[in-house]
Amino acid sequence: MQSLKDRYPDRVTLVDGDINNKQVVVDAAKGCDMIFSSVVDHDDASNNRPTKNIIATAEANKISRVIETSILGIYDEVPGKFGKWNRDFCFGGNLEGSSPVNADQLLEDSGLDYTTLRLPWLNDRPEVKYSITHRHDTYVGVSGSRQSMDDVVLKIVADPTFGSRDSLGIADPLSL
């Protein structure tokens, strides 16, 4: 993160704070025109403090565009044996009431121009190679490079209409 700050000192501000502290998040986003939360909301007891704080921050600072990361499987859209393993591992076998599922619903209900990024299991391959699925599509793939995830975020930053009010599943389709 520091290298990004060094490269773009007028555009990048680093904040050391707790996303579960609403005032820290509100203060950190002052003057911003977009919020990107790269934290999957796994708040205890499905309180969804990170997502609720992001929404409150967007409203307080009049920021309409929000990008939030999540994980594959929040719609039970991952097929086959891998889908079952992912559901069991990430959601204890039951999606209902889970923090990632609730976070996505909170964003959808918020009225904000949001995008949920459903990330696959990440790898460090030095490549940008992925396919995108939407909310009601079957998820394609199981893994994807961090560079591919970066590419999708940068597409949204460059064109905020990309992925608007949608949930994008991102993965290398050949990683099955």
Short mmCIF file of N, CA and C in Angstrom, two decimals:
data_model
loop_
_atom_site.label_atom_id
_atom_site.label_comp_id
_atom_site.label_asym_id
_atom_site.label_seq_id
_atom_site.Cartn_x
_atom_site.Cartn_y
_atom_site.Cartn_z
N MET A 1 0.83 -1.19 0.00
CA MET A 1 0.00 0.00 0.00
C MET A 1 0.87 1.26 0.00
N GLN A 2 1.96 1.19 0.72
CA GLN A 2 2.83 2.36 0.78
C GLN A 2 3.39 2.71 -0.60
N SER A 3 3.68 1.70 -1.42
CA SER A 3 4.20 1.99 -2.76
C SER A 3 3.16 2.71 -3.61
N LEU A 4 1.89 2.38 -3.42
CA LEU A 4 0.82 3.08 -4.11
C LEU A 4 0.72 4.53 -3.64
N LYS A 5 0.84 4.73 -2.35
CA LYS A 5 0.84 6.08 -1.78
C LYS A 5 2.03 6.88 -2.30
N ASP A 6 3.20 6.24 -2.37
CA ASP A 6 4.40 6.92 -2.88
C ASP A 6 4.24 7.30 -4.34
N ARG A 7 3.58 6.45 -5.10
CA ARG A 7 3.40 6.69 -6.54
C ARG A 7 2.35 7.77 -6.81
N TYR A 8 1.31 7.82 -5.99
CA TYR A 8 0.20 8.77 -6.18
C TYR A 8 -0.06 9.53 -4.89
N PRO A 9 0.87 10.34 -4.44
CA PRO A 9 0.71 10.97 -3.13
C PRO A 9 -0.49 11.90 -3.02
N ASP A 10 -0.95 12.47 -4.13
CA ASP A 10 -2.10 13.37 -4.09
C ASP A 10 -3.42 12.63 -4.21
N ARG A 11 -3.37 11.33 -4.53
CA ARG A 11 -4.61 10.58 -4.76
C ARG A 11 -4.84 9.46 -3.76
N VAL A 12 -3.79 9.07 -3.04
CA VAL A 12 -3.91 7.95 -2.12
C VAL A 12 -3.61 8.42 -0.69
N THR A 13 -4.53 8.09 0.20
CA THR A 13 -4.34 8.36 1.61
C THR A 13 -4.47 7.04 2.34
N LEU A 14 -3.50 6.72 3.14
CA LEU A 14 -3.55 5.50 3.94
C LEU A 14 -4.08 5.84 5.32
N VAL A 15 -5.01 5.04 5.79
CA VAL A 15 -5.61 5.24 7.10
C VAL A 15 -5.47 3.96 7.89
N ASP A 16 -4.93 4.06 9.07
CA ASP A 16 -4.83 2.92 9.97
C ASP A 16 -6.01 3.03 10.93
N GLY A 17 -6.98 2.14 10.77
CA GLY A 17 -8.16 2.23 11.61
C GLY A 17 -8.95 0.94 11.59
N ASP A 18 -10.00 0.91 12.34
CA ASP A 18 -10.84 -0.27 12.49
C ASP A 18 -12.14 -0.06 11.71
N ILE A 19 -12.39 -0.92 10.72
CA ILE A 19 -13.60 -0.80 9.90
C ILE A 19 -14.87 -1.03 10.71
N ASN A 20 -14.71 -1.60 11.90
CA ASN A 20 -15.86 -1.78 12.79
C ASN A 20 -16.19 -0.52 13.59
N ASN A 21 -15.35 0.51 13.46
CA ASN A 21 -15.58 1.79 14.14
C ASN A 21 -16.14 2.76 13.11
N LYS A 22 -17.43 3.04 13.21
CA LYS A 22 -18.12 3.85 12.20
C LYS A 22 -17.46 5.21 12.01
N GLN A 23 -17.10 5.90 13.06
CA GLN A 23 -16.55 7.24 12.93
C GLN A 23 -15.21 7.22 12.21
N VAL A 24 -14.40 6.21 12.44
CA VAL A 24 -13.12 6.07 11.74
C VAL A 24 -13.37 5.96 10.23
N VAL A 25 -14.36 5.16 9.85
CA VAL A 25 -14.67 4.96 8.44
C VAL A 25 -15.24 6.24 7.82
N VAL A 26 -16.15 6.89 8.53
CA VAL A 26 -16.74 8.16 8.04
C VAL A 26 -15.64 9.19 7.82
N ASP A 27 -14.75 9.33 8.78
CA ASP A 27 -13.67 10.31 8.66
C ASP A 27 -12.71 9.96 7.53
N ALA A 28 -12.41 8.69 7.37
CA ALA A 28 -11.46 8.26 6.34
C ALA A 28 -11.99 8.53 4.93
N ALA A 29 -13.29 8.53 4.75
CA ALA A 29 -13.87 8.69 3.41
C ALA A 29 -14.24 10.13 3.05
N LYS A 30 -13.98 11.07 3.93
CA LYS A 30 -14.30 12.47 3.62
C LYS A 30 -13.55 12.91 2.38
N GLY A 31 -14.28 13.51 1.45
CA GLY A 31 -13.67 14.01 0.23
C GLY A 31 -13.53 12.97 -0.88
N CYS A 32 -13.96 11.75 -0.62
CA CYS A 32 -13.86 10.69 -1.63
C CYS A 32 -15.09 10.68 -2.53
N ASP A 33 -14.92 10.14 -3.73
CA ASP A 33 -16.07 10.01 -4.61
C ASP A 33 -16.46 8.55 -4.83
N MET A 34 -15.70 7.63 -4.23
CA MET A 34 -15.99 6.21 -4.34
C MET A 34 -15.39 5.51 -3.13
N ILE A 35 -16.07 4.45 -2.66
CA ILE A 35 -15.55 3.64 -1.56
C ILE A 35 -15.27 2.24 -2.11
N PHE A 36 -14.07 1.75 -1.86
CA PHE A 36 -13.73 0.36 -2.17
C PHE A 36 -13.33 -0.33 -0.88
N SER A 37 -14.13 -1.27 -0.45
CA SER A 37 -13.84 -2.04 0.75
C SER A 37 -13.34 -3.41 0.31
N SER A 38 -12.07 -3.67 0.59
CA SER A 38 -11.48 -4.95 0.18
C SER A 38 -11.49 -5.96 1.32
N VAL A 39 -12.46 -5.83 2.20
CA VAL A 39 -12.61 -6.72 3.35
C VAL A 39 -13.91 -7.50 3.16
N VAL A 40 -13.83 -8.82 3.28
CA VAL A 40 -15.06 -9.62 3.27
C VAL A 40 -15.70 -9.50 4.64
N ASP A 41 -16.97 -9.14 4.66
CA ASP A 41 -17.68 -8.94 5.92
C ASP A 41 -17.98 -10.30 6.56
N HIS A 42 -17.20 -10.64 7.57
CA HIS A 42 -17.39 -11.86 8.36
C HIS A 42 -17.66 -11.49 9.81
N ASP A 43 -18.38 -10.41 10.03
CA ASP A 43 -18.60 -9.92 11.38
C ASP A 43 -19.29 -10.98 12.24
N ASP A 44 -18.92 -11.03 13.49
CA ASP A 44 -19.51 -11.99 14.43
C ASP A 44 -21.02 -11.81 14.53
N ALA A 45 -21.69 -12.93 14.66
CA ALA A 45 -23.14 -12.97 14.89
C ALA A 45 -23.92 -12.21 13.83
N SER A 46 -23.36 -12.12 12.65
CA SER A 46 -24.02 -11.47 11.52
C SER A 46 -24.44 -10.03 11.81
N ASN A 47 -23.64 -9.33 12.60
CA ASN A 47 -23.93 -7.93 12.86
C ASN A 47 -23.64 -7.05 11.65
N ASN A 48 -22.74 -7.51 10.80
CA ASN A 48 -22.38 -6.80 9.57
C ASN A 48 -21.96 -5.35 9.81
N ARG A 49 -21.20 -5.12 10.88
CA ARG A 49 -20.70 -3.77 11.16
C ARG A 49 -19.90 -3.19 10.00
N PRO A 50 -18.98 -3.94 9.37
CA PRO A 50 -18.23 -3.34 8.27
C PRO A 50 -19.14 -2.81 7.16
N THR A 51 -20.09 -3.61 6.72
CA THR A 51 -20.98 -3.18 5.64
C THR A 51 -21.90 -2.05 6.09
N LYS A 52 -22.44 -2.15 7.28
CA LYS A 52 -23.30 -1.07 7.79
C LYS A 52 -22.50 0.23 7.92
N ASN A 53 -21.25 0.13 8.33
CA ASN A 53 -20.42 1.34 8.43
C ASN A 53 -20.08 1.92 7.07
N ILE A 54 -19.85 1.07 6.08
CA ILE A 54 -19.60 1.54 4.72
C ILE A 54 -20.84 2.27 4.19
N ILE A 55 -22.01 1.70 4.39
CA ILE A 55 -23.25 2.32 3.93
C ILE A 55 -23.48 3.65 4.64
N ALA A 56 -23.30 3.67 5.95
CA ALA A 56 -23.48 4.91 6.72
C ALA A 56 -22.46 5.97 6.28
N THR A 57 -21.25 5.54 6.00
CA THR A 57 -20.20 6.45 5.54
C THR A 57 -20.55 7.04 4.18
N ALA A 58 -21.02 6.19 3.28
CA ALA A 58 -21.41 6.68 1.96
C ALA A 58 -22.53 7.72 2.09
N GLU A 59 -23.49 7.43 2.93
CA GLU A 59 -24.60 8.37 3.13
C GLU A 59 -24.12 9.67 3.78
N ALA A 60 -23.29 9.57 4.80
CA ALA A 60 -22.81 10.76 5.52
C ALA A 60 -21.96 11.65 4.63
N ASN A 61 -21.19 11.03 3.74
CA ASN A 61 -20.29 11.80 2.87
C ASN A 61 -20.82 12.00 1.46
N LYS A 62 -22.08 11.62 1.25
CA LYS A 62 -22.72 11.78 -0.06
C LYS A 62 -21.90 11.12 -1.18
N ILE A 63 -21.48 9.88 -0.90
CA ILE A 63 -20.75 9.07 -1.86
C ILE A 63 -21.73 8.01 -2.37
N SER A 64 -21.97 8.01 -3.67
CA SER A 64 -22.97 7.08 -4.17
C SER A 64 -22.38 5.76 -4.66
N ARG A 65 -21.09 5.71 -4.98
CA ARG A 65 -20.51 4.51 -5.59
C ARG A 65 -19.70 3.72 -4.56
N VAL A 66 -20.07 2.45 -4.38
CA VAL A 66 -19.43 1.58 -3.41
C VAL A 66 -19.08 0.24 -4.08
N ILE A 67 -17.88 -0.22 -3.84
CA ILE A 67 -17.44 -1.54 -4.26
C ILE A 67 -17.07 -2.29 -2.99
N GLU A 68 -17.62 -3.49 -2.84
CA GLU A 68 -17.30 -4.28 -1.65
C GLU A 68 -16.98 -5.71 -2.08
N THR A 69 -15.93 -6.26 -1.50
CA THR A 69 -15.56 -7.63 -1.82
C THR A 69 -16.33 -8.62 -0.96
N SER A 70 -16.55 -9.78 -1.55
CA SER A 70 -17.17 -10.88 -0.84
C SER A 70 -16.53 -12.16 -1.37
N ILE A 71 -17.19 -13.27 -1.16
CA ILE A 71 -16.64 -14.54 -1.59
C ILE A 71 -17.62 -15.27 -2.50
N LEU A 72 -17.06 -16.15 -3.31
CA LEU A 72 -17.91 -16.96 -4.17
C LEU A 72 -18.82 -17.82 -3.32
N GLY A 73 -20.02 -18.09 -3.84
CA GLY A 73 -20.94 -18.98 -3.17
C GLY A 73 -22.04 -18.33 -2.37
N ILE A 74 -22.12 -17.00 -2.35
CA ILE A 74 -23.15 -16.36 -1.51
C ILE A 74 -24.56 -16.58 -2.03
N TYR A 75 -24.70 -17.02 -3.28
CA TYR A 75 -26.03 -17.35 -3.83
C TYR A 75 -26.16 -18.85 -4.05
N ASP A 76 -25.24 -19.63 -3.52
CA ASP A 76 -25.19 -21.06 -3.77
C ASP A 76 -25.07 -21.32 -5.28
N GLU A 77 -24.28 -20.47 -5.94
CA GLU A 77 -24.16 -20.49 -7.39
C GLU A 77 -22.95 -21.27 -7.89
N VAL A 78 -22.19 -21.86 -6.97
CA VAL A 78 -21.00 -22.63 -7.35
C VAL A 78 -21.40 -24.09 -7.49
N PRO A 79 -21.25 -24.66 -8.68
CA PRO A 79 -21.76 -26.01 -8.93
C PRO A 79 -20.82 -27.12 -8.45
N GLY A 80 -21.38 -28.33 -8.41
CA GLY A 80 -20.60 -29.55 -8.25
C GLY A 80 -19.99 -29.76 -6.88
N LYS A 81 -19.01 -30.67 -6.87
CA LYS A 81 -18.33 -31.03 -5.63
C LYS A 81 -17.59 -29.85 -5.02
N PHE A 82 -17.00 -29.01 -5.88
CA PHE A 82 -16.31 -27.84 -5.35
C PHE A 82 -17.31 -26.90 -4.69
N GLY A 83 -18.48 -26.72 -5.29
CA GLY A 83 -19.51 -25.87 -4.70
C GLY A 83 -19.93 -26.36 -3.33
N LYS A 84 -20.09 -27.70 -3.20
CA LYS A 84 -20.46 -28.26 -1.90
C LYS A 84 -19.33 -28.03 -0.90
N TRP A 85 -18.09 -28.30 -1.30
CA TRP A 85 -16.95 -28.09 -0.41
C TRP A 85 -16.87 -26.62 0.01
N ASN A 86 -17.03 -25.70 -0.94
CA ASN A 86 -16.96 -24.27 -0.64
C ASN A 86 -18.06 -23.86 0.34
N ARG A 87 -19.28 -24.35 0.12
CA ARG A 87 -20.41 -24.04 1.01
C ARG A 87 -20.13 -24.57 2.42
N ASP A 88 -19.62 -25.80 2.50
CA ASP A 88 -19.32 -26.37 3.81
C ASP A 88 -18.18 -25.63 4.50
N PHE A 89 -17.12 -25.32 3.75
CA PHE A 89 -15.95 -24.68 4.34
C PHE A 89 -16.20 -23.22 4.71
N CYS A 90 -16.83 -22.48 3.80
CA CYS A 90 -17.00 -21.03 4.01
C CYS A 90 -18.25 -20.65 4.79
N PHE A 91 -19.26 -21.51 4.73
CA PHE A 91 -20.55 -21.14 5.33
C PHE A 91 -21.06 -22.19 6.32
N GLY A 92 -20.23 -23.13 6.68
CA GLY A 92 -20.66 -24.17 7.60
C GLY A 92 -21.82 -24.98 7.05
N GLY A 93 -21.94 -25.02 5.72
CA GLY A 93 -23.00 -25.79 5.08
C GLY A 93 -24.31 -25.05 4.93
N ASN A 94 -24.43 -23.85 5.50
CA ASN A 94 -25.70 -23.12 5.49
C ASN A 94 -25.46 -21.65 5.18
N LEU A 95 -25.94 -21.20 4.04
CA LEU A 95 -25.78 -19.80 3.65
C LEU A 95 -26.67 -18.86 4.44
N GLU A 96 -27.85 -19.32 4.80
CA GLU A 96 -28.86 -18.47 5.42
C GLU A 96 -28.33 -17.80 6.68
N GLY A 97 -28.45 -16.47 6.70
CA GLY A 97 -28.04 -15.70 7.86
C GLY A 97 -26.55 -15.46 7.97
N SER A 98 -25.78 -15.92 6.99
CA SER A 98 -24.33 -15.71 7.07
C SER A 98 -23.99 -14.24 6.79
N SER A 99 -22.91 -13.80 7.38
CA SER A 99 -22.50 -12.40 7.24
C SER A 99 -22.28 -12.00 5.78
N PRO A 100 -21.56 -12.79 4.95
CA PRO A 100 -21.39 -12.38 3.55
C PRO A 100 -22.71 -12.25 2.79
N VAL A 101 -23.64 -13.17 3.03
CA VAL A 101 -24.94 -13.10 2.36
C VAL A 101 -25.70 -11.86 2.84
N ASN A 102 -25.71 -11.62 4.15
CA ASN A 102 -26.39 -10.44 4.68
C ASN A 102 -25.77 -9.15 4.17
N ALA A 103 -24.43 -9.11 4.07
CA ALA A 103 -23.75 -7.91 3.58
C ALA A 103 -24.19 -7.57 2.17
N ASP A 104 -24.27 -8.59 1.32
CA ASP A 104 -24.71 -8.36 -0.06
C ASP A 104 -26.14 -7.81 -0.09
N GLN A 105 -27.01 -8.37 0.74
CA GLN A 105 -28.40 -7.91 0.79
C GLN A 105 -28.49 -6.48 1.32
N LEU A 106 -27.69 -6.15 2.32
CA LEU A 106 -27.67 -4.78 2.84
C LEU A 106 -27.28 -3.79 1.75
N LEU A 107 -26.28 -4.13 0.96
CA LEU A 107 -25.86 -3.25 -0.13
C LEU A 107 -26.97 -3.10 -1.16
N GLU A 108 -27.58 -4.21 -1.53
CA GLU A 108 -28.66 -4.15 -2.52
C GLU A 108 -29.82 -3.28 -2.02
N ASP A 109 -30.14 -3.39 -0.75
CA ASP A 109 -31.27 -2.64 -0.17
C ASP A 109 -30.92 -1.18 0.12
N SER A 110 -29.64 -0.82 0.08
CA SER A 110 -29.20 0.50 0.52
C SER A 110 -29.60 1.65 -0.41
N GLY A 111 -29.86 1.34 -1.66
CA GLY A 111 -30.13 2.40 -2.62
C GLY A 111 -28.86 2.99 -3.21
N LEU A 112 -27.69 2.54 -2.75
CA LEU A 112 -26.42 3.03 -3.28
C LEU A 112 -26.12 2.34 -4.61
N ASP A 113 -25.27 2.95 -5.38
CA ASP A 113 -24.76 2.35 -6.61
C ASP A 113 -23.58 1.47 -6.19
N TYR A 114 -23.85 0.21 -5.99
CA TYR A 114 -22.87 -0.70 -5.42
C TYR A 114 -22.47 -1.78 -6.42
N THR A 115 -21.35 -2.40 -6.16
CA THR A 115 -20.96 -3.64 -6.82
C THR A 115 -20.39 -4.55 -5.75
N THR A 116 -20.91 -5.77 -5.70
CA THR A 116 -20.32 -6.80 -4.86
C THR A 116 -19.40 -7.61 -5.75
N LEU A 117 -18.16 -7.77 -5.34
CA LEU A 117 -17.21 -8.61 -6.07
C LEU A 117 -17.10 -9.94 -5.35
N ARG A 118 -17.57 -11.01 -5.99
CA ARG A 118 -17.48 -12.35 -5.40
C ARG A 118 -16.17 -12.97 -5.86
N LEU A 119 -15.20 -12.92 -4.97
CA LEU A 119 -13.86 -13.37 -5.30
C LEU A 119 -13.72 -14.88 -5.15
N PRO A 120 -12.89 -15.48 -6.01
CA PRO A 120 -12.60 -16.90 -5.90
C PRO A 120 -11.47 -17.11 -4.90
N TRP A 121 -11.00 -18.33 -4.81
CA TRP A 121 -9.78 -18.60 -4.06
C TRP A 121 -8.65 -17.96 -4.84
N LEU A 122 -7.88 -17.10 -4.19
CA LEU A 122 -6.89 -16.29 -4.88
C LEU A 122 -5.55 -17.00 -5.01
N ASN A 123 -4.86 -16.68 -6.11
CA ASN A 123 -3.52 -17.22 -6.32
C ASN A 123 -2.59 -16.08 -6.71
N ASP A 124 -1.31 -16.35 -6.75
CA ASP A 124 -0.30 -15.33 -7.05
C ASP A 124 0.25 -15.44 -8.46
N ARG A 125 -0.46 -16.10 -9.37
CA ARG A 125 0.03 -16.19 -10.74
C ARG A 125 0.13 -14.79 -11.33
N PRO A 126 1.20 -14.52 -12.06
CA PRO A 126 1.40 -13.19 -12.65
C PRO A 126 0.63 -13.04 -13.97
N GLU A 127 -0.71 -13.04 -13.88
CA GLU A 127 -1.52 -12.98 -15.09
C GLU A 127 -2.83 -12.26 -14.83
N VAL A 128 -3.37 -11.72 -15.91
CA VAL A 128 -4.71 -11.16 -15.88
C VAL A 128 -5.54 -12.00 -16.85
N LYS A 129 -6.35 -12.88 -16.26
CA LYS A 129 -7.12 -13.84 -17.06
C LYS A 129 -8.33 -14.26 -16.23
N TYR A 130 -9.52 -13.89 -16.68
CA TYR A 130 -10.71 -14.20 -15.89
C TYR A 130 -11.96 -14.10 -16.74
N SER A 131 -13.02 -14.67 -16.23
CA SER A 131 -14.35 -14.45 -16.79
C SER A 131 -15.20 -13.86 -15.67
N ILE A 132 -16.27 -13.21 -16.07
CA ILE A 132 -17.17 -12.59 -15.09
C ILE A 132 -18.54 -13.22 -15.22
N THR A 133 -19.11 -13.56 -14.08
CA THR A 133 -20.50 -14.00 -14.04
C THR A 133 -21.29 -12.98 -13.21
N HIS A 134 -22.58 -12.97 -13.41
CA HIS A 134 -23.45 -12.02 -12.72
C HIS A 134 -24.29 -12.75 -11.66
N ARG A 135 -25.04 -12.01 -10.93
CA ARG A 135 -25.80 -12.50 -9.78
C ARG A 135 -26.55 -13.81 -10.05
N HIS A 136 -27.21 -13.94 -11.16
CA HIS A 136 -28.06 -15.11 -11.40
C HIS A 136 -27.38 -16.16 -12.28
N ASP A 137 -26.09 -15.99 -12.56
CA ASP A 137 -25.35 -16.95 -13.37
C ASP A 137 -24.69 -18.00 -12.48
N THR A 138 -24.45 -19.17 -13.07
CA THR A 138 -23.64 -20.18 -12.41
C THR A 138 -22.20 -19.66 -12.37
N TYR A 139 -21.56 -19.78 -11.24
CA TYR A 139 -20.18 -19.32 -11.08
C TYR A 139 -19.27 -20.22 -11.92
N VAL A 140 -18.35 -19.60 -12.62
CA VAL A 140 -17.43 -20.35 -13.48
C VAL A 140 -16.02 -20.21 -12.92
N GLY A 141 -15.42 -21.34 -12.56
CA GLY A 141 -14.05 -21.31 -12.04
C GLY A 141 -14.01 -21.47 -10.53
N VAL A 142 -12.79 -21.61 -10.01
CA VAL A 142 -12.61 -21.77 -8.58
C VAL A 142 -11.49 -20.88 -8.05
N SER A 143 -10.61 -20.43 -8.94
CA SER A 143 -9.43 -19.68 -8.53
C SER A 143 -9.24 -18.51 -9.49
N GLY A 144 -8.47 -17.53 -9.05
CA GLY A 144 -8.14 -16.40 -9.90
C GLY A 144 -6.96 -15.65 -9.32
N SER A 145 -6.23 -14.98 -10.18
CA SER A 145 -5.05 -14.25 -9.70
C SER A 145 -5.45 -12.93 -9.05
N ARG A 146 -4.63 -12.52 -8.11
CA ARG A 146 -4.84 -11.22 -7.49
C ARG A 146 -4.78 -10.11 -8.54
N GLN A 147 -3.92 -10.28 -9.53
CA GLN A 147 -3.83 -9.28 -10.60
C GLN A 147 -5.14 -9.19 -11.38
N SER A 148 -5.83 -10.31 -11.56
CA SER A 148 -7.13 -10.29 -12.24
C SER A 148 -8.16 -9.51 -11.42
N MET A 149 -8.14 -9.71 -10.10
CA MET A 149 -9.08 -8.99 -9.23
C MET A 149 -8.80 -7.49 -9.31
N ASP A 150 -7.52 -7.13 -9.29
CA ASP A 150 -7.12 -5.72 -9.44
C ASP A 150 -7.66 -5.15 -10.74
N ASP A 151 -7.57 -5.92 -11.81
CA ASP A 151 -8.02 -5.46 -13.12
C ASP A 151 -9.50 -5.10 -13.10
N VAL A 152 -10.30 -5.94 -12.46
CA VAL A 152 -11.75 -5.67 -12.38
C VAL A 152 -12.01 -4.39 -11.58
N VAL A 153 -11.33 -4.23 -10.46
CA VAL A 153 -11.52 -3.02 -9.65
C VAL A 153 -11.14 -1.78 -10.47
N LEU A 154 -10.02 -1.84 -11.18
CA LEU A 154 -9.59 -0.70 -11.98
C LEU A 154 -10.57 -0.40 -13.11
N LYS A 155 -11.22 -1.42 -13.66
CA LYS A 155 -12.26 -1.20 -14.68
C LYS A 155 -13.43 -0.41 -14.09
N ILE A 156 -13.81 -0.77 -12.87
CA ILE A 156 -14.91 -0.05 -12.22
C ILE A 156 -14.51 1.39 -11.91
N VAL A 157 -13.30 1.58 -11.44
CA VAL A 157 -12.83 2.94 -11.15
C VAL A 157 -12.82 3.78 -12.42
N ALA A 158 -12.36 3.20 -13.53
CA ALA A 158 -12.29 3.92 -14.80
C ALA A 158 -13.68 4.17 -15.39
N ASP A 159 -14.61 3.23 -15.18
CA ASP A 159 -15.97 3.36 -15.69
C ASP A 159 -16.93 2.91 -14.60
N PRO A 160 -17.36 3.84 -13.74
CA PRO A 160 -18.22 3.47 -12.61
C PRO A 160 -19.54 2.80 -12.99
N THR A 161 -19.92 2.81 -14.27
CA THR A 161 -21.13 2.10 -14.67
C THR A 161 -20.88 0.60 -14.81
N PHE A 162 -19.62 0.21 -14.92
CA PHE A 162 -19.29 -1.21 -15.06
C PHE A 162 -19.62 -1.93 -13.75
N GLY A 163 -20.48 -2.92 -13.82
CA GLY A 163 -20.86 -3.68 -12.64
C GLY A 163 -21.83 -2.96 -11.72
N SER A 164 -22.40 -1.86 -12.19
CA SER A 164 -23.29 -1.07 -11.37
C SER A 164 -24.50 -1.86 -10.92
N ARG A 165 -24.77 -1.81 -9.61
CA ARG A 165 -25.91 -2.49 -8.98
C ARG A 165 -25.95 -3.97 -9.37
N ASP A 166 -24.79 -4.59 -9.27
CA ASP A 166 -24.67 -5.99 -9.64
C ASP A 166 -23.68 -6.68 -8.69
N SER A 167 -23.66 -7.96 -8.81
CA SER A 167 -22.73 -8.79 -8.06
C SER A 167 -21.93 -9.57 -9.10
N LEU A 168 -20.64 -9.32 -9.14
CA LEU A 168 -19.79 -9.92 -10.16
C LEU A 168 -18.96 -11.06 -9.58
N GLY A 169 -19.11 -12.23 -10.17
CA GLY A 169 -18.26 -13.37 -9.83
C GLY A 169 -17.07 -13.35 -10.77
N ILE A 170 -15.88 -13.46 -10.23
CA ILE A 170 -14.66 -13.33 -11.02
C ILE A 170 -13.81 -14.58 -10.80
N ALA A 171 -13.40 -15.24 -11.88
CA ALA A 171 -12.53 -16.41 -11.74
C ALA A 171 -11.94 -16.76 -13.08
N ASP A 172 -10.84 -17.46 -13.04
CA ASP A 172 -10.24 -18.03 -14.23
C ASP A 172 -11.08 -19.26 -14.60
N PRO A 173 -11.75 -19.23 -15.74
CA PRO A 173 -12.65 -20.35 -16.08
C PRO A 173 -11.90 -21.65 -16.32
N LEU A 174 -10.60 -21.58 -16.51
CA LEU A 174 -9.82 -22.79 -16.76
C LEU A 174 -9.28 -23.38 -15.46
N SER A 175 -9.62 -22.81 -14.34
CA SER A 175 -9.08 -23.27 -13.07
C SER A 175 -9.92 -24.37 -12.43
N LEU A 176 -10.83 -24.93 -13.20
CA LEU A 176 -11.70 -25.99 -12.65
C LEU A 176 -10.90 -27.19 -12.36
#
